Amino acid sequence: DVKVTQSSRYLVKRTGEKVFLECVQDMDHENMFWYRQDPGLGLRLIYFSYDVKMKEKGDIPEGYSVSREKKERFSLILESASTNQTSMYLCASSFGTGAQETQYFGPGTRLLVL
Amino acid sequence: DQQVKQNSPSLSVQEGRISILNCDYTNSMFDYFLWYKKYPAEGPTFLISISSIKDKNEDGRFTVFLNKSAKHLSLHIVPSQPGDSAVYFCAASALMGDGNKLVFGAGTILRVKS
């Protein structure tokens, strides 16, 4: 069974803190993605990775960085958290890069930055 | 500038009736369209998709229609069931770099009343 797990379901951090969100998939997928979901805006792509140690910017990469040292793990890093980064963060993975490839999502991490 | 728009934030339907969720897009380069369903506290899950070379795809109670000239697609659920109550995201696939990325709409909350 396909599984994408995220390290935390809820996080509360203070402005200026460094925040790590971890995502692990057990499907040997090549591709991994980080999105944030906000009311009225849907899911917006932050960063994605097509291979280990490889990363590409999505639509809203500002204020974020990522790390992919192993195929199964993709980390999202907020170097200095700000209140406008309060959001639901969703990780996803897919096997290939074709248009028809299904993305499998984790349950999400709801981050509150105070 | 939202390339994928779901103009109805919510929809309420009686059990057994048809649910119609709509989606409009602006980028004629999109070549694949997908619908994802999201329950509270869970990640989105893939529901149904359609290639731009087709105008209809059916899977059980779910049918997606694509009108390329109008840049419009719709998801029909017949008959609607209370378990269909969820947020539905329309997504379009766009070629970017070495692969495809998904562009999501804002989502429509469907409530099926029993």
XYZ file of N, CA and C in Angstrom, chain B residues 8-103:
288
model
N -16.791 28.056 -7.587
C -17.759 27.780 -6.526
C -17.025 27.267 -5.301
N -16.983 28.056 -4.229
C -16.279 27.590 -3.021
C -16.972 26.394 -2.376
N -18.296 26.302 -2.546
C -19.017 25.205 -1.911
C -20.242 24.829 -2.726
N -20.697 23.595 -2.482
C -21.860 23.053 -3.177
C -22.574 22.109 -2.213
N -23.889 22.241 -2.147
C -24.674 21.358 -1.290
C -25.683 20.602 -2.145
N -25.723 19.272 -1.983
C -26.558 18.415 -2.830
C -27.265 17.378 -1.963
N -28.442 17.014 -2.364
C -29.190 15.972 -1.658
C -28.671 14.599 -2.075
N -28.622 13.699 -1.112
C -28.206 12.324 -1.403
C -29.027 11.751 -2.552
N -28.341 11.063 -3.480
C -29.027 10.445 -4.605
C -29.098 11.321 -5.845
N -28.884 12.628 -5.653
C -28.930 13.535 -6.802
C -27.553 13.671 -7.432
N -27.470 14.418 -8.516
C -26.198 14.627 -9.206
C -25.443 15.809 -8.594
N -24.132 15.635 -8.425
C -23.247 16.741 -8.037
C -22.438 17.117 -9.266
N -22.364 18.406 -9.555
C -21.563 18.881 -10.687
C -20.589 19.927 -10.173
N -19.314 19.619 -10.282
C -18.268 20.538 -9.851
C -17.550 21.057 -11.096
N -17.350 22.348 -11.140
C -16.807 22.985 -12.331
C -15.398 23.526 -12.130
N -14.690 23.623 -13.240
C -13.301 24.084 -13.209
C -12.990 24.764 -14.549
N -12.352 25.909 -14.503
C -11.936 26.619 -15.708
C -10.425 26.812 -15.679
N -9.812 26.820 -16.844
C -8.369 27.040 -16.906
C -8.057 28.042 -17.998
N -6.886 28.628 -17.903
C -6.529 29.680 -18.860
C -5.378 29.285 -19.786
N -4.563 28.337 -19.367
C -3.368 27.991 -20.135
C -3.682 26.874 -21.131
N -3.611 27.178 -22.414
C -3.939 26.177 -23.434
C -2.857 25.103 -23.572
N -1.737 25.266 -22.852
C -0.682 24.256 -22.903
C -0.938 23.087 -21.953
N -1.906 23.216 -21.065
C -2.231 22.094 -20.180
C -2.677 20.914 -21.031
N -2.136 19.705 -20.732
C -2.477 18.567 -21.568
C -3.099 17.419 -20.785
N -3.284 17.611 -19.495
C -3.871 16.540 -18.693
C -4.539 17.184 -17.503
N -5.675 16.649 -17.122
C -6.446 17.253 -16.034
C -6.839 16.175 -15.033
N -6.794 16.527 -13.768
C -7.043 15.558 -12.715
C -7.971 16.161 -11.665
N -8.690 15.290 -11.002
C -9.484 15.681 -9.835
C -8.959 14.909 -8.626
N -8.752 15.665 -7.537
C -8.354 15.082 -6.268
C -9.442 15.384 -5.249
N -9.571 14.474 -4.300
C -10.572 14.589 -3.242
C -9.838 14.640 -1.908
N -10.283 15.503 -1.002
C -9.598 15.642 0.286
C -10.608 15.649 1.423
N -10.420 14.699 2.347
C -11.181 14.694 3.590
C -10.401 15.477 4.644
N -11.087 16.007 5.653
C -10.392 16.717 6.741
C -9.330 15.832 7.385
N -8.209 16.407 7.702
C -7.102 15.737 8.398
C -6.446 14.646 7.556
N -6.731 14.617 6.251
C -6.067 13.675 5.365
C -5.492 14.424 4.168
N -4.517 13.808 3.509
C -4.006 14.401 2.285
C -4.946 14.146 1.119
N -4.837 14.929 0.051
C -5.673 14.684 -1.138
C -5.387 13.313 -1.733
N -6.415 12.715 -2.301
C -6.246 11.447 -3.002
C -6.777 11.594 -4.426
N -6.101 10.942 -5.334
C -6.479 10.997 -6.740
C -7.849 10.370 -6.951
N -8.680 11.017 -7.782
C -10.023 10.523 -8.029
C -10.191 10.068 -9.477
N -9.958 10.956 -10.417
C -10.175 10.655 -11.830
C -9.409 11.676 -12.662
N -9.077 11.302 -13.899
C -8.326 12.216 -14.756
C -8.826 12.118 -16.189
N -8.343 13.063 -17.003
C -8.703 13.055 -18.420
C -7.578 13.687 -19.222
N -7.283 13.069 -20.343
C -6.298 13.631 -21.261
C -6.954 14.701 -22.118
N -6.150 15.636 -22.585
C -6.690 16.726 -23.405
C -7.185 16.252 -24.764
N -6.862 15.017 -25.148
C -7.328 14.511 -26.436
C -8.702 13.841 -26.330
N -9.229 13.768 -25.113
C -10.544 13.182 -24.899
C -11.518 14.250 -24.422
N -12.812 13.931 -24.497
C -13.793 14.864 -23.960
C -14.587 14.275 -22.810
N -14.361 13.000 -22.511
C -15.107 12.365 -21.429
C -14.320 11.184 -20.895
N -14.358 11.026 -19.581
C -13.808 9.831 -18.960
C -14.701 9.453 -17.795
N -15.027 8.165 -17.724
C -15.996 7.706 -16.736
C -15.375 6.622 -15.869
N -15.671 6.684 -14.566
C -15.188 5.657 -13.646
C -16.245 5.487 -12.564
N -17.107 4.499 -12.767
C -18.172 4.259 -11.798
C -19.137 5.423 -11.717
N -19.292 5.960 -10.524
C -20.210 7.090 -10.330
C -19.616 8.425 -10.767
N -18.348 8.431 -11.129
C -17.640 9.680 -11.431
C -17.368 9.796 -12.930
N -17.711 10.955 -13.485
C -17.442 11.240 -14.886
C -16.848 12.634 -14.992
N -15.775 12.740 -15.757
C -15.193 14.055 -16.009
C -15.403 14.391 -17.480
N -15.847 15.625 -17.717
C -16.066 16.136 -19.060
C -15.082 17.271 -19.321
N -14.532 17.294 -20.533
C -13.602 18.344 -20.905
C -14.095 19.048 -22.164
N -14.181 20.372 -22.095
C -14.528 21.201 -23.254
C -13.322 22.099 -23.531
N -12.467 21.653 -24.444
C -11.223 22.377 -24.695
C -11.445 23.761 -25.262
N -12.437 23.899 -26.125
C -12.656 25.212 -26.733
C -13.060 26.242 -25.680
N -13.786 25.787 -24.676
C -14.210 26.681 -23.595
C -13.216 26.694 -22.442
N -12.194 25.845 -22.505
C -11.224 25.707 -21.415
C -11.965 25.437 -20.103
N -12.801 24.445 -20.142
C -13.673 24.140 -19.011
C -13.756 22.627 -18.818
N -13.704 22.207 -17.558
C -13.992 20.810 -17.271
C -14.923 20.717 -16.070
N -15.598 19.591 -16.001
C -16.538 19.397 -14.903
C -16.478 17.957 -14.429
N -16.766 17.791 -13.155
C -16.834 16.472 -12.532
C -18.287 16.222 -12.137
N -18.832 15.110 -12.620
C -20.192 14.723 -12.282
C -20.140 13.517 -11.362
N -20.908 13.562 -10.294
C -21.002 12.436 -9.367
C -22.477 12.033 -9.314
N -22.731 10.801 -9.781
C -24.112 10.320 -9.822
C -24.171 8.845 -9.395
N -24.993 8.467 -8.424
C -25.690 9.354 -7.504
C -24.755 9.808 -6.385
N -25.003 10.962 -5.863
C -24.171 11.474 -4.773
C -24.490 10.721 -3.474
N -23.436 10.502 -2.683
C -23.581 9.800 -1.412
C -22.985 10.659 -0.295
N -23.460 10.500 0.937
C -22.905 11.298 2.046
C -21.385 11.165 2.169
N -20.850 9.991 1.858
C -19.400 9.786 1.920
C -18.621 10.568 0.874
N -19.325 11.169 -0.083
C -18.663 12.004 -1.080
C -18.374 13.404 -0.541
N -18.914 13.719 0.613
C -18.688 15.040 1.210
C -17.194 15.220 1.487
N -16.603 16.205 0.835
C -15.145 16.425 0.896
C -14.831 17.707 0.135
N -13.564 18.056 0.112
C -13.100 19.141 -0.750
C -12.574 18.511 -2.033
N -12.986 19.054 -3.167
C -12.560 18.540 -4.460
C -11.670 19.587 -5.145
N -10.474 19.144 -5.510
C -9.526 20.020 -6.192
C -9.402 19.597 -7.643
N -9.516 20.557 -8.524
C -9.210 20.376 -9.926
C -7.728 20.698 -10.123
N -7.039 19.932 -10.961
C -5.621 20.187 -11.210
C -5.330 20.000 -12.696
N -4.377 20.763 -13.199
C -3.969 20.657 -14.590
C -2.473 20.422 -14.639
N -2.059 19.625 -15.598
C -0.653 19.264 -15.706
C 0.030 20.110 -16.771
N 1.199 20.661 -16.390
C 1.949 21.512 -17.306
C 3.384 21.029 -17.369
N 3.949 21.013 -18.563
C 5.339 20.597 -18.720
C 6.253 21.672 -18.153
N 7.194 21.249 -17.317
C 8.138 22.202 -16.740
C 9.474 21.505 -16.576
N 10.482 21.983 -17.272
C 11.798 21.371 -17.162
C 11.775 19.950 -17.684
N 12.204 19.020 -16.814
C 12.274 17.616 -17.215
C 11.010 16.838 -16.942
N 9.994 17.514 -16.432
C 8.791 16.771 -16.098
C 7.579 17.657 -16.036
N 6.526 17.113 -15.479
C 5.272 17.844 -15.386
C 5.010 18.271 -13.948
N 4.390 19.413 -13.797
C 3.952 19.824 -12.482
C 2.444 20.024 -12.539
N 1.818 19.940 -11.377
C 0.385 20.145 -11.275
C 0.083 21.557 -10.786
N -0.915 22.168 -11.416
C -1.422 23.459 -10.971
C -2.836 23.221 -10.464
